[in-house]
């Protein structure tokens, strides 16, 4: 098991990169705790797989160093790093049985057969594959084969880390939910460092203790699900996490007041916006309250999503989303109030803390 340190990691696939846009990874510095469960979350093309492959050794970074427990592994192969990997699509030996596929990584390392048997049976149980143990992999469906891939990744308990690259893509939606929570349980028991790439926020938030949000080749925030929800460090995090995402308004800030569409909102602190930077106010739909008093808004439509309703409305010259309870009354002359604990202020898209 390993603490993973990324030091000034940058990566460009093309030759002679010069501008930031030439880099698939712009600059990553971070230390990931031994035994942590991390998800790399972000939109397509933001650099998640590149970062995962740099950790595994499949890609050598253009710049920077990677350390496992303080040892420089930048030049080492995946095998030398002692990493298990699970990819998006199944990697299985078709001619072997399900049992033998799972036993293979252990037998390869000459683990005694009684230990192999104990571990393989345990993982077969977790993945609900016990009754198929003696079936050949060749006859199985794609999602069962992917479960075998997962099993092969999970079966060794002596690895430095297990890396998952969108491992549930081919799994059906119900089974996805089951496997996600089983992975979480396995992590709790094994305490192996796990890194899980996904573009699905539900998957990231349920699997990980810490979610690493990436955007345009950079890590923009690493936080618990609650931190990402309550204090998004970058407007992108606010927009990407949550459904619907955070509402963001251009504002002018004077002392402890932000003016939205000409209307003053008391912030309770005086954010420092450096000269020339764009000031914005972010507030999640859950922290906007529709009432009879406050600032006027015009309702466009109301979507019923079960116990909640999403109200789409015009406010301060833009469309906003507001989440209200299913039975909430919407007045004929609607206004909106911002709950102060839900307000975040941004300068050039980065959050300005109360400390300035
Ligand atoms: P996705 O979710 O679509 O897999 P991602 O966040 O994992 O996206 P990467 O696959 O790491 O992103 O890609 C980051 C950038 O690097 C993208 O612009 C992509 O086109 C580019 N890229 C990735 N692999 C290569 C490669 N082998 N050669 C050239 N460019 C690449």
Tab-separated table of C-alpha atoms and ligand atoms in Angstrom:
chain	number	residue	atom	x	y	z
A	1	UNK	CA	0.000	0.000	0.000
A	2	UNK	CA	1.317	3.420	-0.819
A	3	UNK	CA	1.144	7.110	-0.207
A	4	UNK	CA	1.286	8.595	-3.695
A	5	UNK	CA	3.027	11.931	-4.287
A	6	UNK	CA	2.745	13.811	-7.559
A	7	UNK	CA	5.425	16.498	-7.874
A	8	UNK	CA	5.087	19.116	-10.624
A	9	UNK	CA	3.539	16.611	-13.007
A	10	UNK	CA	2.905	17.967	-16.504
A	11	UNK	CA	2.160	16.012	-19.616
A	12	UNK	CA	1.887	16.805	-23.318
A	13	UNK	CA	1.255	14.139	-25.951
A	14	UNK	CA	2.647	16.304	-28.758
A	15	UNK	CA	6.275	17.304	-29.253
A	16	UNK	CA	7.629	20.696	-28.138
A	17	UNK	CA	4.642	21.960	-26.112
A	18	UNK	CA	4.749	25.682	-25.412
A	19	UNK	CA	1.318	27.110	-24.520
A	20	UNK	CA	-0.792	25.725	-21.595
A	21	UNK	CA	-3.285	24.332	-24.117
A	22	UNK	CA	-0.578	21.971	-25.461
A	23	UNK	CA	-0.622	20.099	-22.151
A	24	UNK	CA	-3.139	17.343	-21.379
A	25	UNK	CA	-2.014	17.867	-17.755
A	26	UNK	CA	-0.938	21.407	-16.917
A	27	UNK	CA	0.560	21.088	-13.443
A	28	UNK	CA	-0.401	18.601	-10.776
A	29	UNK	CA	1.052	18.652	-7.274
A	30	UNK	CA	-0.528	16.485	-4.686
A	31	UNK	CA	-0.039	13.854	-2.054
A	32	UNK	CA	-2.625	11.114	-1.781
A	33	UNK	CA	-2.840	9.371	1.565
A	34	UNK	CA	-1.992	5.705	1.978
A	35	UNK	CA	-5.218	3.745	2.053
A	36	UNK	CA	-7.390	6.583	0.702
A	37	UNK	CA	-10.310	6.108	-1.711
A	38	UNK	CA	-10.137	8.825	-4.357
A	39	UNK	CA	-12.259	9.519	-7.409
A	40	UNK	CA	-10.930	11.543	-10.337
A	41	UNK	CA	-13.980	13.344	-11.653
A	42	UNK	CA	-14.333	15.685	-14.604
A	43	UNK	CA	-15.689	16.070	-18.124
A	44	UNK	CA	-14.373	14.195	-21.131
A	45	UNK	CA	-10.873	15.290	-22.133
A	46	UNK	CA	-9.917	16.985	-18.836
A	47	UNK	CA	-6.974	14.629	-18.269
A	48	UNK	CA	-8.313	11.971	-15.874
A	49	UNK	CA	-7.053	8.937	-17.789
A	50	UNK	CA	-3.729	10.644	-18.465
A	51	UNK	CA	-3.231	11.208	-14.736
A	52	UNK	CA	-4.271	7.638	-13.899
A	53	UNK	CA	-1.879	6.248	-16.508
A	54	UNK	CA	0.929	8.369	-15.104
A	55	UNK	CA	0.288	6.876	-11.660
A	56	UNK	CA	0.246	3.344	-13.088
A	57	UNK	CA	3.321	3.819	-15.282
A	58	UNK	CA	1.543	3.323	-18.620
A	59	UNK	CA	2.394	6.954	-19.472
A	60	UNK	CA	5.674	8.609	-18.548
A	61	UNK	CA	5.049	12.288	-17.661
A	62	UNK	CA	6.775	14.958	-19.773
A	63	UNK	CA	7.810	16.685	-16.552
A	64	UNK	CA	7.776	15.995	-12.822
A	65	UNK	CA	8.196	13.045	-10.486
A	66	UNK	CA	5.932	10.453	-8.963
A	67	UNK	CA	6.743	8.909	-5.594
A	68	UNK	CA	5.309	5.881	-3.791
A	69	UNK	CA	6.037	6.142	-0.063
A	70	UNK	CA	8.796	8.693	-0.820
A	71	UNK	CA	10.485	6.379	-3.364
A	72	UNK	CA	10.806	7.847	-6.874
A	73	UNK	CA	8.977	5.462	-9.245
A	74	UNK	CA	8.851	7.774	-12.282
A	75	UNK	CA	11.070	5.449	-14.330
A	76	UNK	CA	9.515	2.187	-13.106
A	77	UNK	CA	7.126	-0.003	-15.110
A	78	UNK	CA	3.571	-0.801	-13.955
A	79	UNK	CA	4.717	-4.219	-12.783
A	80	UNK	CA	7.598	-2.767	-10.796
A	81	UNK	CA	5.178	-0.306	-9.186
A	82	UNK	CA	3.045	-3.229	-8.016
A	83	UNK	CA	-0.244	-1.773	-9.200
A	84	UNK	CA	-3.552	-3.454	-10.112
A	85	UNK	CA	-5.642	-1.859	-12.829
A	86	UNK	CA	-9.209	-2.262	-14.022
A	87	UNK	CA	-10.101	-0.746	-17.378
A	88	UNK	CA	-13.356	0.339	-18.986
A	89	UNK	CA	-13.667	-2.868	-20.997
A	90	UNK	CA	-13.079	-6.469	-19.854
A	91	UNK	CA	-9.584	-7.909	-19.831
A	92	UNK	CA	-10.074	-11.638	-19.171
A	93	UNK	CA	-8.661	-14.976	-20.326
A	94	UNK	CA	-11.561	-16.393	-22.335
A	95	UNK	CA	-10.384	-20.009	-22.191
A	96	UNK	CA	-10.080	-20.021	-18.385
A	97	UNK	CA	-12.904	-20.496	-15.907
A	98	UNK	CA	-14.100	-17.550	-13.844
A	99	UNK	CA	-12.322	-19.053	-10.812
A	100	UNK	CA	-9.012	-19.487	-12.652
A	101	UNK	CA	-9.177	-15.931	-14.026
A	102	UNK	CA	-9.334	-14.615	-10.476
A	103	UNK	CA	-6.720	-17.054	-9.189
A	104	UNK	CA	-4.256	-16.160	-11.969
A	105	UNK	CA	-2.725	-12.977	-10.451
A	106	UNK	CA	-2.179	-14.856	-7.160
A	107	UNK	CA	-0.803	-18.085	-8.654
A	108	UNK	CA	1.496	-15.946	-10.772
A	109	UNK	CA	3.047	-14.712	-7.525
A	110	UNK	CA	3.236	-18.223	-6.090
A	111	UNK	CA	0.701	-17.592	-3.350
A	112	UNK	CA	-0.030	-20.949	-1.569
A	113	UNK	CA	-3.086	-22.643	-3.048
A	114	UNK	CA	-5.116	-22.633	0.205
A	115	UNK	CA	-4.735	-18.826	0.397
A	116	UNK	CA	-5.598	-18.509	-3.291
A	117	UNK	CA	-8.761	-20.483	-2.708
A	118	UNK	CA	-9.800	-18.421	0.316
A	119	UNK	CA	-9.247	-15.099	-1.428
A	120	UNK	CA	-10.824	-16.109	-4.758
A	121	UNK	CA	-13.949	-17.393	-2.991
A	122	UNK	CA	-14.182	-14.173	-1.000
A	123	UNK	CA	-14.021	-11.994	-4.132
A	124	UNK	CA	-16.417	-14.297	-6.040
A	125	UNK	CA	-18.867	-13.768	-3.178
A	126	UNK	CA	-18.490	-9.989	-3.185
A	127	UNK	CA	-19.098	-9.868	-6.939
A	128	UNK	CA	-21.953	-12.365	-6.787
A	129	UNK	CA	-20.114	-14.718	-9.149
A	130	UNK	CA	-19.871	-17.800	-6.878
A	131	UNK	CA	-22.371	-19.869	-8.848
A	132	UNK	CA	-20.465	-19.207	-12.081
A	133	UNK	CA	-17.019	-20.026	-10.666
A	134	UNK	CA	-16.486	-23.074	-12.893
A	135	UNK	CA	-17.915	-21.532	-16.093
A	136	UNK	CA	-15.567	-20.575	-18.886
A	137	UNK	CA	-15.298	-16.813	-19.320
A	138	UNK	CA	-15.805	-17.087	-23.109
A	139	UNK	CA	-19.523	-17.816	-22.800
A	140	UNK	CA	-20.342	-14.913	-20.476
A	141	UNK	CA	-21.944	-11.545	-21.249
A	142	UNK	CA	-19.876	-8.334	-21.371
A	143	UNK	CA	-20.986	-7.173	-17.928
A	144	UNK	CA	-20.157	-10.527	-16.318
A	145	UNK	CA	-16.744	-10.417	-17.990
A	146	UNK	CA	-16.253	-6.932	-16.596
A	147	UNK	CA	-17.050	-8.279	-13.130
A	148	UNK	CA	-14.254	-10.813	-13.655
A	149	UNK	CA	-11.925	-7.913	-14.583
A	150	UNK	CA	-12.926	-6.172	-11.375
A	151	UNK	CA	-12.252	-9.386	-9.452
A	152	UNK	CA	-8.799	-9.724	-11.015
A	153	UNK	CA	-8.046	-6.157	-9.938
A	154	UNK	CA	-9.280	-6.705	-6.404
A	155	UNK	CA	-7.940	-10.172	-5.665
A	156	UNK	CA	-4.390	-9.266	-4.601
A	157	UNK	CA	-4.157	-7.654	-1.198
A	158	UNK	CA	-0.425	-6.811	-1.456
A	159	UNK	CA	-0.640	-4.152	-4.203
A	160	UNK	CA	0.451	-0.531	-3.704
A	161	UNK	CA	-2.757	0.757	-5.260
A	162	UNK	CA	-5.749	-0.300	-7.347
A	163	UNK	CA	-6.588	2.013	-10.239
A	164	UNK	CA	-9.994	1.944	-11.911
A	165	UNK	CA	-10.705	3.661	-15.234
A	166	UNK	CA	-14.493	4.011	-15.650
A	167	UNK	CA	-14.867	0.337	-14.628
A	168	UNK	CA	-18.664	0.239	-14.548
A	169	UNK	CA	-19.376	1.613	-18.037
A	170	UNK	CA	-20.580	-1.728	-19.457
A	171	UNK	CA	-22.420	-2.803	-16.294
A	172	UNK	CA	-26.220	-2.458	-16.195
A	173	UNK	CA	-27.594	0.412	-14.039
A	174	UNK	CA	-28.906	-1.665	-11.128
A	175	UNK	CA	-25.732	-3.746	-10.873
A	176	UNK	CA	-23.680	-0.526	-11.063
A	177	UNK	CA	-25.290	0.660	-7.871
A	178	UNK	CA	-24.641	-2.660	-6.128
A	179	UNK	CA	-21.015	-2.879	-7.258
A	180	UNK	CA	-20.276	0.695	-6.226
A	181	UNK	CA	-21.245	0.040	-2.649
A	182	UNK	CA	-19.431	-3.324	-2.684
A	183	UNK	CA	-16.253	-1.588	-3.862
A	184	UNK	CA	-16.620	0.847	-1.020
A	185	UNK	CA	-16.981	-1.986	1.504
A	186	UNK	CA	-13.986	-3.783	0.026
A	187	UNK	CA	-11.963	-0.603	0.345
A	188	UNK	CA	-12.907	-0.264	3.996
A	189	UNK	CA	-11.759	-3.823	4.682
A	190	UNK	CA	-8.609	-3.835	2.574
A	191	UNK	CA	-7.352	-0.282	3.158
A	192	UNK	CA	-5.551	-0.365	-0.211
A	193	UNK	CA	-5.148	3.055	-1.877
A	194	UNK	CA	-7.770	3.207	-4.624
A	195	UNK	CA	-8.090	5.750	-7.437
A	196	UNK	CA	-11.244	5.664	-9.509
A	197	UNK	CA	-11.738	7.623	-12.738
A	198	UNK	CA	-15.257	8.617	-13.718
A	199	UNK	CA	-17.220	11.433	-15.297
A	200	UNK	CA	-20.298	10.460	-13.291
A	201	UNK	CA	-20.693	12.510	-10.123
A	202	UNK	CA	-22.925	9.942	-8.379
A	203	UNK	CA	-20.314	7.278	-8.952
A	204	UNK	CA	-17.554	9.550	-7.623
A	205	UNK	CA	-19.473	10.767	-4.592
A	206	UNK	CA	-20.599	7.301	-3.492
A	207	UNK	CA	-17.225	5.615	-3.971
A	208	UNK	CA	-14.709	8.148	-2.731
A	209	UNK	CA	-13.770	9.646	0.620
A	210	UNK	CA	-12.157	12.460	-1.352
A	211	UNK	CA	-13.187	13.533	-4.842
A	212	UNK	CA	-10.542	15.093	-7.081
A	213	UNK	CA	-12.296	17.395	-9.552
A	214	UNK	CA	-10.379	18.042	-12.772
A	215	UNK	CA	-10.956	20.709	-15.395
A	216	UNK	CA	-8.873	21.491	-18.473
A	217	UNK	CA	-5.806	19.556	-17.356
A	218	UNK	CA	-5.780	20.777	-13.768
A	219	UNK	CA	-7.043	19.657	-10.383
A	220	UNK	CA	-9.443	22.410	-9.327
A	221	UNK	CA	-10.543	20.955	-5.987
A	222	UNK	CA	-9.995	17.930	-3.798
A	223	UNK	CA	-12.659	17.537	-1.179
A	224	UNK	CA	-15.272	15.463	0.549
A	225	UNK	CA	-18.666	15.377	-1.137
A	226	UNK	CA	-19.908	17.909	1.462
A	227	UNK	CA	-17.027	20.323	0.776
A	228	UNK	CA	-17.627	20.163	-2.969
A	229	UNK	CA	-21.278	20.889	-2.414
A	230	UNK	CA	-20.997	23.646	0.183
A	231	UNK	CA	-17.831	25.485	-0.805
A	232	UNK	CA	-16.936	24.865	-4.442
A	233	UNK	CA	-13.443	26.335	-4.892
A	234	UNK	CA	-14.008	27.066	-8.563
A	235	UNK	CA	-17.219	27.985	-10.377
A	236	UNK	CA	-16.687	24.894	-12.545
A	237	UNK	CA	-16.966	22.651	-9.448
A	238	UNK	CA	-20.192	24.400	-8.483
A	239	UNK	CA	-21.594	23.889	-11.931
A	240	UNK	CA	-20.338	20.304	-12.437
A	241	UNK	CA	-21.332	18.892	-9.019
A	242	UNK	CA	-24.998	18.984	-8.098
A	243	UNK	CA	-28.067	18.569	-10.219
A	244	UNK	CA	-28.891	21.203	-11.263
A	245	UNK	CA	-25.520	22.876	-10.692
A	246	UNK	CA	-24.776	26.133	-8.890
A	247	UNK	CA	-26.234	29.409	-10.208
A	248	UNK	CA	-23.493	31.951	-10.941
A	249	UNK	CA	-24.113	35.692	-11.318
A	250	UNK	CA	-21.782	38.510	-12.309
A	251	UNK	CA	-21.674	40.964	-9.389
A	252	UNK	CA	-20.045	44.159	-8.267
A	253	UNK	CA	-18.762	44.046	-4.711
A	254	UNK	CA	-18.679	47.043	-2.378
A	255	UNK	CA	-17.553	46.307	1.143
A	256	UNK	CA	-19.733	43.495	2.427
A	257	UNK	CA	-22.398	43.936	-0.263
A	258	UNK	CA	-22.633	42.226	-3.636
A	259	UNK	CA	-24.880	43.842	-6.226
A	260	UNK	CA	-26.758	41.331	-8.380
A	261	UNK	CA	-28.679	42.943	-11.224
A	262	UNK	CA	-28.475	46.232	-9.294
A	263	UNK	CA	-29.867	44.726	-6.071
A	264	UNK	CA	-27.665	44.642	-2.954
A	265	UNK	CA	-27.095	41.381	-1.064
A	266	UNK	CA	-25.453	41.442	2.359
A	267	UNK	CA	-22.595	38.905	2.489
A	268	UNK	CA	-21.631	39.124	6.151
A	269	UNK	CA	-17.975	39.637	5.168
A	270	UNK	CA	-16.043	41.912	2.810
A	271	UNK	CA	-14.465	39.775	0.063
A	272	UNK	CA	-11.254	41.110	-1.472
A	273	UNK	CA	-11.527	41.075	-5.255
A	274	UNK	CA	-8.155	41.904	-6.827
A	275	UNK	CA	-8.318	44.858	-9.254
A	276	UNK	CA	-9.305	43.873	-12.770
A	277	UNK	CA	-10.674	40.452	-11.782
A	278	UNK	CA	-14.191	39.287	-12.606
A	279	UNK	CA	-16.396	39.077	-9.485
A	280	UNK	CA	-19.178	36.467	-9.341
A	281	UNK	CA	-21.638	35.193	-6.783
A	282	UNK	CA	-22.426	31.477	-6.706
A	283	UNK	CA	-25.460	30.003	-4.981
A	284	UNK	CA	-26.825	26.490	-5.258
A	285	UNK	CA	-30.493	26.014	-6.237
A	286	UNK	CA	-31.116	24.534	-2.762
A	287	UNK	CA	-30.190	27.857	-1.075
A	288	UNK	CA	-32.543	30.088	-3.059
A	289	UNK	CA	-35.940	30.485	-1.497
A	290	UNK	CA	-39.053	31.567	-3.365
A	291	UNK	CA	-41.135	33.926	-1.249
A	292	UNK	CA	-43.517	36.911	-1.346
A	293	UNK	CA	-40.758	39.362	-0.478
A	294	UNK	CA	-37.139	39.755	-1.564
A	295	UNK	CA	-35.939	40.236	-5.127
A	296	UNK	CA	-38.408	39.830	-7.988
A	297	UNK	CA	-38.152	36.929	-10.418
A	298	UNK	CA	-40.210	35.556	-13.282
A	299	UNK	CA	-41.043	31.835	-13.341
A	300	UNK	CA	-40.496	30.095	-16.679
A	301	UNK	CA	-41.407	26.515	-15.784
A	302	UNK	CA	-41.662	24.080	-12.912
A	303	UNK	CA	-40.382	20.493	-13.199
A	304	UNK	CA	-41.639	17.892	-10.747
A	305	UNK	CA	-38.872	15.437	-9.824
A	306	UNK	CA	-40.619	13.483	-7.070
A	307	UNK	CA	-40.267	14.906	-3.580
A	308	UNK	CA	-38.770	18.103	-4.992
A	309	UNK	CA	-39.542	20.571	-7.744
A	310	UNK	CA	-37.049	22.430	-9.906
A	311	UNK	CA	-38.196	25.939	-10.719
A	312	UNK	CA	-36.591	27.585	-13.760
A	313	UNK	CA	-36.893	31.350	-13.609
A	314	UNK	CA	-35.569	34.625	-15.008
A	315	UNK	CA	-33.586	36.504	-12.421
A	316	UNK	CA	-31.198	39.434	-12.878
A	317	UNK	CA	-31.194	38.918	-16.640
A	318	UNK	CA	-30.402	35.190	-16.662
A	319	UNK	CA	-32.076	31.821	-16.218
A	320	UNK	CA	-31.686	30.318	-12.762
A	321	UNK	CA	-32.644	27.007	-11.167
A	322	UNK	CA	-34.254	26.857	-7.735
A	323	UNK	CA	-35.045	23.640	-5.858
A	324	UNK	CA	-38.167	23.691	-3.677
A	325	UNK	CA	-40.145	21.027	-1.805
A	326	UNK	CA	-42.851	19.285	-3.804
A	327	UNK	CA	-45.614	20.938	-1.752
A	328	UNK	CA	-44.016	24.416	-1.706
A	329	UNK	CA	-46.399	27.186	-2.652
A	330	UNK	CA	-45.265	29.457	-5.463
A	331	UNK	CA	-46.826	32.922	-4.976
A	332	UNK	CA	-48.499	34.756	-7.842
A	333	UNK	CA	-45.968	37.589	-7.511
A	334	UNK	CA	-42.799	35.567	-6.816
A	335	UNK	CA	-39.631	36.916	-5.240
A	336	UNK	CA	-36.406	35.236	-4.251
A	337	UNK	CA	-34.287	35.319	-1.100
A	338	UNK	CA	-30.672	34.058	-0.975
A	339	UNK	CA	-29.866	32.077	2.175
A	340	UNK	CA	-26.595	33.631	3.401
A	341	UNK	CA	-24.940	30.277	4.277
A	342	UNK	CA	-25.257	29.217	0.628
A	343	UNK	CA	-23.478	32.218	-0.878
A	344	UNK	CA	-19.944	31.922	-2.289
A	345	UNK	CA	-17.995	34.755	-3.926
A	346	UNK	CA	-15.541	34.197	-6.788
A	347	UNK	CA	-12.746	36.283	-8.306
A	348	UNK	CA	-11.803	35.138	-11.825
A	349	UNK	CA	-13.725	31.903	-11.129
A	350	UNK	CA	-11.790	31.045	-7.902
A	351	UNK	CA	-13.514	31.228	-4.524
A	352	UNK	CA	-12.637	34.120	-2.241
A	353	UNK	CA	-12.621	32.971	1.373
A	354	UNK	CA	-13.772	34.954	4.364
A	355	UNK	CA	-10.126	35.295	5.278
A	356	UNK	CA	-9.638	37.183	1.956
B	1	LIG	P1	-12.354	10.781	-21.202
B	1	LIG	O1	-13.317	10.821	-20.042
B	1	LIG	O2	-12.970	11.166	-22.501
B	1	LIG	O3	-11.526	9.516	-21.250
B	1	LIG	P2	-10.185	12.117	-19.833
B	1	LIG	O4	-10.573	13.146	-18.845
B	1	LIG	O5	-9.784	10.787	-19.305
B	1	LIG	O6	-11.307	11.986	-20.928
B	1	LIG	P3	-7.698	12.074	-21.265
B	1	LIG	O7	-8.062	10.797	-21.974
B	1	LIG	O8	-6.650	12.016	-20.223
B	1	LIG	O9	-8.995	12.764	-20.668
B	1	LIG	O10	-7.281	13.150	-22.373
B	1	LIG	C1	-6.804	14.445	-22.056
B	1	LIG	C2	-6.400	15.133	-23.364
B	1	LIG	O11	-5.291	14.454	-23.952
B	1	LIG	C3	-7.496	15.143	-24.416
B	1	LIG	O12	-7.428	16.364	-25.106
B	1	LIG	C4	-7.130	13.987	-25.324
B	1	LIG	O13	-7.577	14.211	-26.642
B	1	LIG	C5	-5.611	13.998	-25.254
B	1	LIG	N1	-5.048	12.637	-25.418
B	1	LIG	C6	-5.310	11.572	-24.642
B	1	LIG	N2	-4.593	10.503	-25.034
B	1	LIG	C7	-3.850	10.909	-26.101
B	1	LIG	C8	-2.884	10.278	-26.938
B	1	LIG	N3	-2.553	8.999	-26.768
B	1	LIG	N4	-2.325	11.026	-27.914
B	1	LIG	C9	-2.651	12.328	-28.086
B	1	LIG	N5	-3.538	12.990	-27.322
B	1	LIG	C10	-4.141	12.301	-26.334
